PDB file of C-alpha atoms and ligand atoms in Angstrom:
ATOM      1  CA  MET A  26       0.160   0.052  -0.433  1.00 95.00           C
ATOM      2  CA  GLN A  27       1.518   3.578  -0.522  1.00 97.00           C
ATOM      3  CA  VAL A  28       1.376   6.814   1.369  1.00 98.00           C
ATOM      4  CA  ALA A  29      -1.786   8.981  -0.381  1.00 98.00           C
ATOM      5  CA  ASP A  30      -4.383  10.883   0.901  1.00 98.00           C
ATOM      6  CA  LYS A  31      -6.910   9.214   4.225  1.00 98.00           C
ATOM      7  CA  LYS A  32      -4.261   6.601   4.901  1.00 98.00           C
ATOM      8  CA  VAL A  33      -2.543   6.701   8.030  1.00 97.00           C
ATOM      9  CA  VAL A  34       0.772   6.381   8.130  1.00 97.00           C
ATOM     10  CA  THR A  35       3.805   4.676  10.704  1.00 96.00           C
ATOM     11  CA  LEU A  36       6.926   6.188  10.166  1.00 97.00           C
ATOM     12  CA  THR A  37      10.518   6.351  12.488  1.00 97.00           C
ATOM     13  CA  TYR A  38      12.597   9.674  11.316  1.00 97.00           C
ATOM     14  CA  THR A  39      14.850  11.745  12.054  1.00 97.00           C
ATOM     15  CA  LEU A  40      15.199  15.606  11.729  1.00 97.00           C
ATOM     16  CA  SER A  41      18.511  17.536  10.920  1.00 97.00           C
ATOM     17  CA  ASP A  42      19.510  20.790  10.729  1.00 96.00           C
ATOM     18  CA  PRO A  43      21.544  21.795   7.739  1.00 95.00           C
ATOM     19  CA  GLY A  44      25.021  21.426   9.388  1.00 96.00           C
ATOM     20  CA  GLY A  45      24.272  18.143  10.714  1.00 95.00           C
ATOM     21  CA  ALA A  46      22.666  18.589  13.915  1.00 96.00           C
ATOM     22  CA  GLU A  47      19.821  16.533  15.086  1.00 96.00           C
ATOM     23  CA  LEU A  48      17.263  18.311  16.289  1.00 93.00           C
ATOM     24  CA  GLU A  49      14.462  15.632  16.490  1.00 92.00           C
ATOM     25  CA  ARG A  50      13.450  11.496  16.524  1.00 94.00           C
ATOM     26  CA  SER A  51      10.405   9.293  16.482  1.00 92.00           C
ATOM     27  CA  ALA A  52      10.932   7.868  19.480  1.00 84.00           C
ATOM     28  CA  GLU A  53      13.052   4.356  19.679  1.00 80.00           C
ATOM     29  CA  ASP A  54       9.827   2.913  20.814  1.00 82.00           C
ATOM     30  CA  SER A  55       7.097   5.211  19.421  1.00 83.00           C
ATOM     31  CA  PRO A  56       6.789   5.835  15.421  1.00 92.00           C
ATOM     32  CA  LEU A  57       5.378   9.274  14.191  1.00 94.00           C
ATOM     33  CA  VAL A  58       2.147   7.805  13.405  1.00 95.00           C
ATOM     34  CA  TYR A  59       0.152   9.996  11.388  1.00 96.00           C
ATOM     35  CA  LEU A  60      -2.734  10.744   8.404  1.00 97.00           C
ATOM     36  CA  HIS A  61      -1.511  11.673   5.064  1.00 98.00           C
ATOM     37  CA  GLY A  62      -3.262  14.448   3.685  1.00 97.00           C
ATOM     38  CA  ALA A  63      -4.770  16.488   6.529  1.00 96.00           C
ATOM     39  CA  LYS A  64      -1.382  18.542   7.114  1.00 94.00           C
ATOM     40  CA  ASN A  65      -0.278  16.234  10.100  1.00 94.00           C
ATOM     41  CA  ILE A  66       3.334  16.886   9.389  1.00 95.00           C
ATOM     42  CA  VAL A  67       4.696  19.614   7.752  1.00 96.00           C
ATOM     43  CA  PRO A  68       3.952  20.015   3.930  1.00 97.00           C
ATOM     44  CA  GLY A  69       7.495  20.042   2.212  1.00 97.00           C
ATOM     45  CA  LEU A  70       7.981  16.138   4.007  1.00 98.00           C
ATOM     46  CA  GLU A  71       3.986  15.473   3.430  1.00 97.00           C
ATOM     47  CA  LYS A  72       4.537  15.903   0.144  1.00 97.00           C
ATOM     48  CA  GLU A  73       8.162  13.682   0.407  1.00 97.00           C
ATOM     49  CA  LEU A  74       6.515  10.386   1.186  1.00 98.00           C
ATOM     50  CA  ALA A  75       3.501  10.438  -1.427  1.00 98.00           C
ATOM     51  CA  GLY A  76       3.723   7.624  -3.022  1.00 98.00           C
ATOM     52  CA  LYS A  77       5.838   5.660  -0.968  1.00 98.00           C
ATOM     53  CA  SER A  78       5.591   2.170   0.652  1.00 98.00           C
ATOM     54  CA  GLU A  79       6.351  -0.113   3.512  1.00 97.00           C
ATOM     55  CA  GLY A  80      10.173  -0.279   4.089  1.00 97.00           C
ATOM     56  CA  ASP A  81      10.291   2.747   1.602  1.00 98.00           C
ATOM     57  CA  GLU A  82      13.871   5.020   2.914  1.00 97.00           C
ATOM     58  CA  PHE A  83      13.127   8.741   1.924  1.00 97.00           C
ATOM     59  CA  GLN A  84      15.185  11.848   2.777  1.00 97.00           C
ATOM     60  CA  ALA A  85      13.649  15.237   2.691  1.00 97.00           C
ATOM     61  CA  VAL A  86      14.761  18.850   2.340  1.00 98.00           C
ATOM     62  CA  VAL A  87      12.477  21.030   3.234  1.00 98.00           C
ATOM     63  CA  ALA A  88      12.723  24.750   3.018  1.00 97.00           C
ATOM     64  CA  PRO A  89      11.092  27.104   5.662  1.00 97.00           C
ATOM     65  CA  GLU A  90       8.007  27.851   3.583  1.00 96.00           C
ATOM     66  CA  GLU A  91       7.438  23.916   3.925  1.00 97.00           C
ATOM     67  CA  GLY A  92       8.641  23.600   6.797  1.00 97.00           C
ATOM     68  CA  TYR A  93       7.615  25.691   9.654  1.00 94.00           C
ATOM     69  CA  GLY A  94       7.609  28.872   8.025  1.00 94.00           C
ATOM     70  CA  PRO A  95       9.645  32.068   7.720  1.00 95.00           C
ATOM     71  CA  LYS A  96      11.404  33.469  10.217  1.00 93.00           C
ATOM     72  CA  ARG A  97       9.153  37.045  11.752  1.00 92.00           C
ATOM     73  CA  GLY A  98      11.170  38.197  14.359  1.00 91.00           C
ATOM     74  CA  LEU A  99       8.503  38.052  16.819  1.00 91.00           C
ATOM     75  CA  LYS A 100       8.215  40.066  19.988  1.00 93.00           C
ATOM     76  CA  PRO A 101       8.980  37.218  23.007  1.00 94.00           C
ATOM     77  CA  VAL A 102       6.448  37.290  25.354  1.00 92.00           C
ATOM     78  CA  ARG A 103       6.919  37.508  28.987  1.00 94.00           C
ATOM     79  CA  LEU A 104       4.730  35.555  31.646  1.00 93.00           C
ATOM     80  CA  PRO A 105       4.957  35.141  35.359  1.00 94.00           C
ATOM     81  CA  ARG A 106       5.869  31.909  35.966  1.00 93.00           C
ATOM     82  CA  SER A 107       3.193  31.436  39.011  1.00 91.00           C
ATOM     83  CA  SER A 108       0.912  31.891  35.801  1.00 88.00           C
ATOM     84  CA  PHE A 109       2.466  28.046  35.018  1.00 89.00           C
ATOM     85  CA  ALA A 110       1.700  24.846  37.078  1.00 88.00           C
ATOM     86  CA  LYS A 111       4.077  24.295  40.234  1.00 88.00           C
ATOM     87  CA  ASP A 112       4.901  21.258  38.828  1.00 90.00           C
ATOM     88  CA  ALA A 113       5.647  22.221  35.740  1.00 87.00           C
ATOM     89  CA  GLU A 114       8.971  21.685  33.407  1.00 87.00           C
ATOM     90  CA  LEU A 115       9.587  24.712  32.036  1.00 91.00           C
ATOM     91  CA  LYS A 116      12.954  23.890  30.162  1.00 90.00           C
ATOM     92  CA  PRO A 117      13.921  25.581  26.943  1.00 90.00           C
ATOM     93  CA  GLY A 118      12.148  24.884  23.680  1.00 86.00           C
ATOM     94  CA  ILE A 119       8.840  23.684  25.515  1.00 89.00           C
ATOM     95  CA  ALA A 120       6.123  24.075  24.068  1.00 90.00           C
ATOM     96  CA  PHE A 121       2.316  24.547  25.169  1.00 89.00           C
ATOM     97  CA  MET A 122      -0.927  25.618  24.902  1.00 88.00           C
ATOM     98  CA  THR A 123      -2.736  29.167  25.651  1.00 86.00           C
ATOM     99  CA  ARG A 124      -5.261  30.954  24.909  1.00 86.00           C
ATOM    100  CA  GLY A 125      -4.918  34.146  22.208  1.00 81.00           C
ATOM    101  CA  PRO A 126      -6.432  37.674  22.652  1.00 82.00           C
ATOM    102  CA  GLN A 127      -9.296  36.224  20.696  1.00 90.00           C
ATOM    103  CA  GLY A 128      -9.415  33.122  22.927  1.00 89.00           C
ATOM    104  CA  GLN A 129      -8.242  31.468  20.259  1.00 89.00           C
ATOM    105  CA  PRO A 130      -5.681  28.183  21.315  1.00 87.00           C
ATOM    106  CA  MET A 131      -2.244  29.045  20.786  1.00 86.00           C
ATOM    107  CA  PRO A 132       1.355  27.408  21.064  1.00 90.00           C
ATOM    108  CA  LEU A 133       4.178  28.729  22.735  1.00 93.00           C
ATOM    109  CA  TRP A 134       7.946  27.906  23.606  1.00 94.00           C
ATOM    110  CA  ILE A 135       9.761  28.468  26.285  1.00 94.00           C
ATOM    111  CA  LYS A 136      12.910  30.588  25.525  1.00 93.00           C
ATOM    112  CA  LYS A 137      14.523  30.727  29.142  1.00 94.00           C
ATOM    113  CA  VAL A 138      13.018  31.505  32.918  1.00 93.00           C
ATOM    114  CA  GLN A 139      14.375  34.480  34.115  1.00 93.00           C
ATOM    115  CA  GLY A 140      13.916  34.425  38.162  1.00 92.00           C
ATOM    116  CA  PRO A 141      10.014  35.580  38.064  1.00 93.00           C
ATOM    117  CA  THR A 142       8.876  35.754  34.897  1.00 96.00           C
ATOM    118  CA  VAL A 143       9.059  32.875  31.657  1.00 95.00           C
ATOM    119  CA  ILE A 144      10.286  34.151  28.802  1.00 96.00           C
ATOM    120  CA  CYS A 145       8.238  32.729  25.836  1.00 95.00           C
ATOM    121  CA  SER A 146       8.214  32.668  21.443  1.00 95.00           C
ATOM    122  CA  VAL A 147       4.767  32.724  19.605  1.00 92.00           C
ATOM    123  CA  GLU A 148       7.127  30.827  16.816  1.00 93.00           C
ATOM    124  CA  HIS A 149       8.122  28.212  16.466  1.00 92.00           C
ATOM    125  CA  PRO A 150      11.421  26.604  17.205  1.00 91.00           C
ATOM    126  CA  PHE A 151      12.546  25.431  13.441  1.00 93.00           C
ATOM    127  CA  ALA A 152      10.623  28.462  12.140  1.00 94.00           C
ATOM    128  CA  GLY A 153      13.248  29.881   9.747  1.00 96.00           C
ATOM    129  CA  MET A 154      15.007  26.467   9.041  1.00 96.00           C
ATOM    130  CA  GLU A 155      16.009  24.582   6.169  1.00 97.00           C
ATOM    131  CA  LEU A 156      14.904  20.529   7.584  1.00 98.00           C
ATOM    132  CA  HIS A 157      15.997  17.948   6.889  1.00 98.00           C
ATOM    133  CA  PHE A 158      14.674  14.368   7.830  1.00 98.00           C
ATOM    134  CA  ARG A 159      15.424  10.828   6.966  1.00 97.00           C
ATOM    135  CA  GLY A 160      13.195   7.833   7.835  1.00 97.00           C
ATOM    136  CA  THR A 161      11.640   4.673   6.742  1.00 97.00           C
ATOM    137  CA  ILE A 162       7.989   4.127   5.980  1.00 97.00           C
ATOM    138  CA  VAL A 163       7.091   1.304   8.615  1.00 96.00           C
ATOM    139  CA  GLU A 164       3.415   0.965   7.935  1.00 96.00           C
ATOM    140  CA  VAL A 165       0.155   2.608   5.354  1.00 98.00           C
ATOM    141  CA  ARG A 166      -3.350   1.477   6.207  1.00 97.00           C
ATOM    142  CA  ASP A 167      -6.187   3.182   5.248  1.00 98.00           C
ATOM    143  CA  ALA A 168      -7.968   5.561   7.650  1.00 97.00           C
ATOM    144  CA  THR A 169     -11.144   4.581   9.180  1.00 96.00           C
ATOM    145  CA  GLU A 170     -13.714   6.994   8.729  1.00 97.00           C
ATOM    146  CA  GLU A 171     -13.802   8.714  12.182  1.00 95.00           C
ATOM    147  CA  GLU A 172      -9.955   9.409  11.779  1.00 95.00           C
ATOM    148  CA  VAL A 173     -10.882  11.577   8.373  1.00 96.00           C
ATOM    149  CA  GLU A 174     -13.832  13.241   9.918  1.00 96.00           C
ATOM    150  CA  HIS A 175     -11.138  13.912  12.671  1.00 94.00           C
ATOM    151  CA  GLY A 176      -8.626  14.873  10.695  1.00 95.00           C
ATOM    152  CA  HIS A 177      -5.500  12.933  12.446  1.00 94.00           C
ATOM    153  CA  ALA A 178      -4.957   8.965  13.138  1.00 95.00           C
ATOM    154  CA  HIS A 179      -5.962   7.316  16.269  1.00 93.00           C
ATOM    155  CA  GLY A 180      -4.871   4.649  18.117  1.00 86.00           C
ATOM    156  CA  PRO A 181      -1.606   3.540  19.581  1.00 79.00           C
ATOM    157  CA  GLY A 182       1.176   6.111  18.659  1.00 74.00           C
ATOM    158  CA  SER A 183      -1.231   8.739  17.259  1.00 78.00           C
ATOM    159  CA  ALA A 184      -1.538  12.306  19.214  1.00 67.00           C
ATOM    160  CA  HIS A 185      -4.635  11.764  19.280  1.00 66.00           C
ATOM    161  CA  ASP A 186      -6.274   8.417  21.102  1.00 62.00           C
ATOM    162  CA  HIS A 187      -9.522   9.214  22.527  1.00 73.00           C
TER     163      HIS A 187
HETATM  164 ZN1   ZN B  18     -10.029  11.690  16.905  1.00 72.81          ZN
END
Protein backbone atom coordinates (compact mmCIF):
# COMPACT_ATOMS: atom_id res chain seq x y z
CA MET A 1 0.00 0.00 0.00
CA GLN A 2 1.27 3.47 -0.89
CA VAL A 3 1.21 6.70 1.06
CA ALA A 4 -1.71 8.82 -0.20
CA ASP A 5 -4.57 10.90 1.11
CA LYS A 6 -6.73 9.11 3.69
CA LYS A 7 -3.97 6.67 4.61
CA VAL A 8 -2.56 6.41 8.10
CA VAL A 9 1.22 6.26 7.95
CA THR A 10 3.63 5.00 10.60
CA LEU A 11 7.24 6.09 10.21
CA THR A 12 10.49 6.58 12.04
CA TYR A 13 12.54 9.69 11.35
CA THR A 14 15.36 11.92 12.38
CA LEU A 15 15.27 15.66 11.78
CA SER A 16 18.53 17.59 11.43
CA ASP A 17 19.49 21.16 10.67
CA PRO A 18 21.50 22.00 7.50
CA GLY A 19 24.74 21.51 9.46
CA GLY A 20 23.77 17.94 10.34
CA ALA A 21 22.99 18.57 14.01
CA GLU A 22 20.07 16.43 15.12
CA LEU A 23 17.02 18.43 16.22
CA GLU A 24 14.63 15.63 17.03
CA ARG A 25 13.86 12.00 16.27
CA SER A 26 10.98 9.61 16.70
CA ALA A 27 11.29 7.58 19.88
CA GLU A 28 12.68 4.06 19.47
CA ASP A 29 9.52 2.41 20.79
CA SER A 30 6.95 4.86 19.40
CA PRO A 31 7.24 5.79 15.74
CA LEU A 32 5.30 8.76 14.38
CA VAL A 33 1.74 7.95 13.27
CA TYR A 34 -0.11 10.50 11.14
CA LEU A 35 -3.03 10.88 8.74
CA HIS A 36 -1.76 11.73 5.26
CA GLY A 37 -3.32 14.69 3.44
CA ALA A 38 -4.64 16.30 6.63
CA LYS A 39 -1.79 18.75 7.36
CA ASN A 40 -0.69 16.70 10.38
CA ILE A 41 2.96 17.13 9.40
CA VAL A 42 4.88 19.91 7.60
CA PRO A 43 3.80 20.23 3.95
CA GLY A 44 7.27 19.65 2.48
CA LEU A 45 7.62 16.28 4.21
CA GLU A 46 4.07 15.24 3.36
CA LYS A 47 4.78 15.90 -0.34
CA GLU A 48 7.97 13.86 -0.22
CA LEU A 49 6.27 10.86 1.40
CA ALA A 50 3.37 10.60 -1.09
CA GLY A 51 3.70 7.44 -3.18
CA LYS A 52 6.16 5.74 -0.83
CA SER A 53 5.47 2.18 0.37
CA GLU A 54 6.06 0.19 3.54
CA GLY A 55 9.75 -0.41 4.07
CA ASP A 56 10.82 2.50 1.85
CA GLU A 57 13.47 4.84 3.18
CA PHE A 58 13.09 8.53 2.59
CA GLN A 59 15.11 11.71 2.67
CA ALA A 60 13.62 15.16 2.41
CA VAL A 61 15.15 18.62 2.45
CA VAL A 62 12.36 21.02 3.33
CA ALA A 63 12.60 24.79 2.89
CA PRO A 64 11.20 26.96 5.72
CA GLU A 65 8.21 27.93 3.55
CA GLU A 66 7.26 24.23 3.36
CA GLY A 67 8.31 23.59 6.93
CA TYR A 68 7.59 25.70 10.00
CA GLY A 69 7.45 28.97 8.05
CA PRO A 70 9.87 31.87 7.86
CA LYS A 71 11.23 33.45 11.00
CA ARG A 72 9.09 36.52 11.59
CA GLY A 73 11.09 38.11 14.38
CA LEU A 74 8.05 38.40 16.64
CA LYS A 75 8.51 39.74 20.14
CA PRO A 76 8.80 37.17 22.91
CA VAL A 77 6.00 36.95 25.44
CA ARG A 78 6.79 37.34 29.13
CA LEU A 79 4.65 35.35 31.53
CA PRO A 80 4.81 35.21 35.31
CA ARG A 81 6.12 31.91 36.58
CA SER A 82 3.09 31.77 38.85
CA SER A 83 0.84 31.31 35.80
CA PHE A 84 2.32 27.82 35.33
CA ALA A 85 1.51 24.74 37.36
CA LYS A 86 3.89 24.34 40.31
CA ASP A 87 5.32 21.10 38.95
CA ALA A 88 5.42 22.23 35.30
CA GLU A 89 8.72 21.55 33.60
CA LEU A 90 9.97 24.94 32.40
CA LYS A 91 12.85 24.13 30.09
CA PRO A 92 13.88 25.89 26.88
CA GLY A 93 12.17 24.36 23.85
CA ILE A 94 9.18 22.96 25.71
CA ALA A 95 5.89 23.84 24.02
CA PHE A 96 2.55 24.44 25.66
CA MET A 97 -0.85 25.72 24.58
CA THR A 98 -2.29 28.98 25.73
CA ARG A 99 -5.13 31.23 24.58
CA GLY A 100 -4.63 34.13 22.19
CA PRO A 101 -6.34 37.54 22.44
CA GLN A 102 -9.48 36.17 20.79
CA GLY A 103 -9.50 33.05 22.94
CA GLN A 104 -8.07 30.91 20.14
CA PRO A 105 -5.61 28.13 21.08
CA MET A 106 -2.05 29.36 20.58
CA PRO A 107 1.19 27.42 21.00
CA LEU A 108 4.11 28.99 22.86
CA TRP A 109 7.67 27.74 23.25
CA ILE A 110 9.73 28.41 26.35
CA LYS A 111 12.95 30.31 25.60
CA LYS A 112 14.26 30.85 29.11
CA VAL A 113 13.31 31.34 32.71
CA GLN A 114 14.46 34.60 34.26
CA GLY A 115 13.70 34.80 37.95
CA PRO A 116 9.92 35.08 38.32
CA THR A 117 9.46 35.50 34.56
CA VAL A 118 9.16 32.86 31.86
CA ILE A 119 10.16 34.21 28.46
CA CYS A 120 8.31 32.46 25.64
CA SER A 121 8.44 32.60 21.87
CA VAL A 122 5.30 32.63 19.75
CA GLU A 123 7.35 31.22 16.86
CA HIS A 124 8.18 27.58 16.34
CA PRO A 125 11.83 26.96 17.30
CA PHE A 126 12.44 25.54 13.81
CA ALA A 127 10.89 28.53 11.99
CA GLY A 128 13.21 29.89 9.32
CA MET A 129 15.19 26.67 9.25
CA GLU A 130 15.82 24.31 6.38
CA LEU A 131 14.76 20.89 7.66
CA HIS A 132 16.61 17.70 6.78
CA PHE A 133 14.49 14.61 7.35
CA ARG A 134 15.45 11.00 6.88
CA GLY A 135 13.63 7.89 7.93
CA THR A 136 11.72 4.74 7.05
CA ILE A 137 8.06 4.05 6.31
CA VAL A 138 7.00 1.36 8.78
CA GLU A 139 3.34 0.86 7.90
CA VAL A 140 0.62 2.26 5.64
CA ARG A 141 -3.06 1.48 6.22
CA ASP A 142 -6.45 2.85 5.23
CA ALA A 143 -7.78 5.49 7.59
CA THR A 144 -11.12 4.79 9.26
CA GLU A 145 -14.05 7.08 8.47
CA GLU A 146 -13.75 8.51 11.95
CA GLU A 147 -10.09 9.35 11.46
CA VAL A 148 -10.82 11.10 8.16
CA GLU A 149 -13.64 13.02 9.85
CA HIS A 150 -11.43 14.07 12.77
CA GLY A 151 -8.48 14.90 10.52
CA HIS A 152 -5.99 12.80 12.51
CA ALA A 153 -4.95 9.23 13.22
CA HIS A 154 -6.26 7.29 16.21
CA GLY A 155 -4.78 4.42 18.14
CA PRO A 156 -1.36 3.56 19.52
CA GLY A 157 1.35 6.06 18.64
CA SER A 158 -1.01 8.79 17.49
CA ALA A 159 -1.28 12.03 19.37
CA HIS A 160 -5.06 11.74 19.52
CA ASP A 161 -5.88 8.58 21.37
CA HIS A 162 -9.40 9.37 22.51
ZN1 LIG B 1 -10.06 11.94 16.77
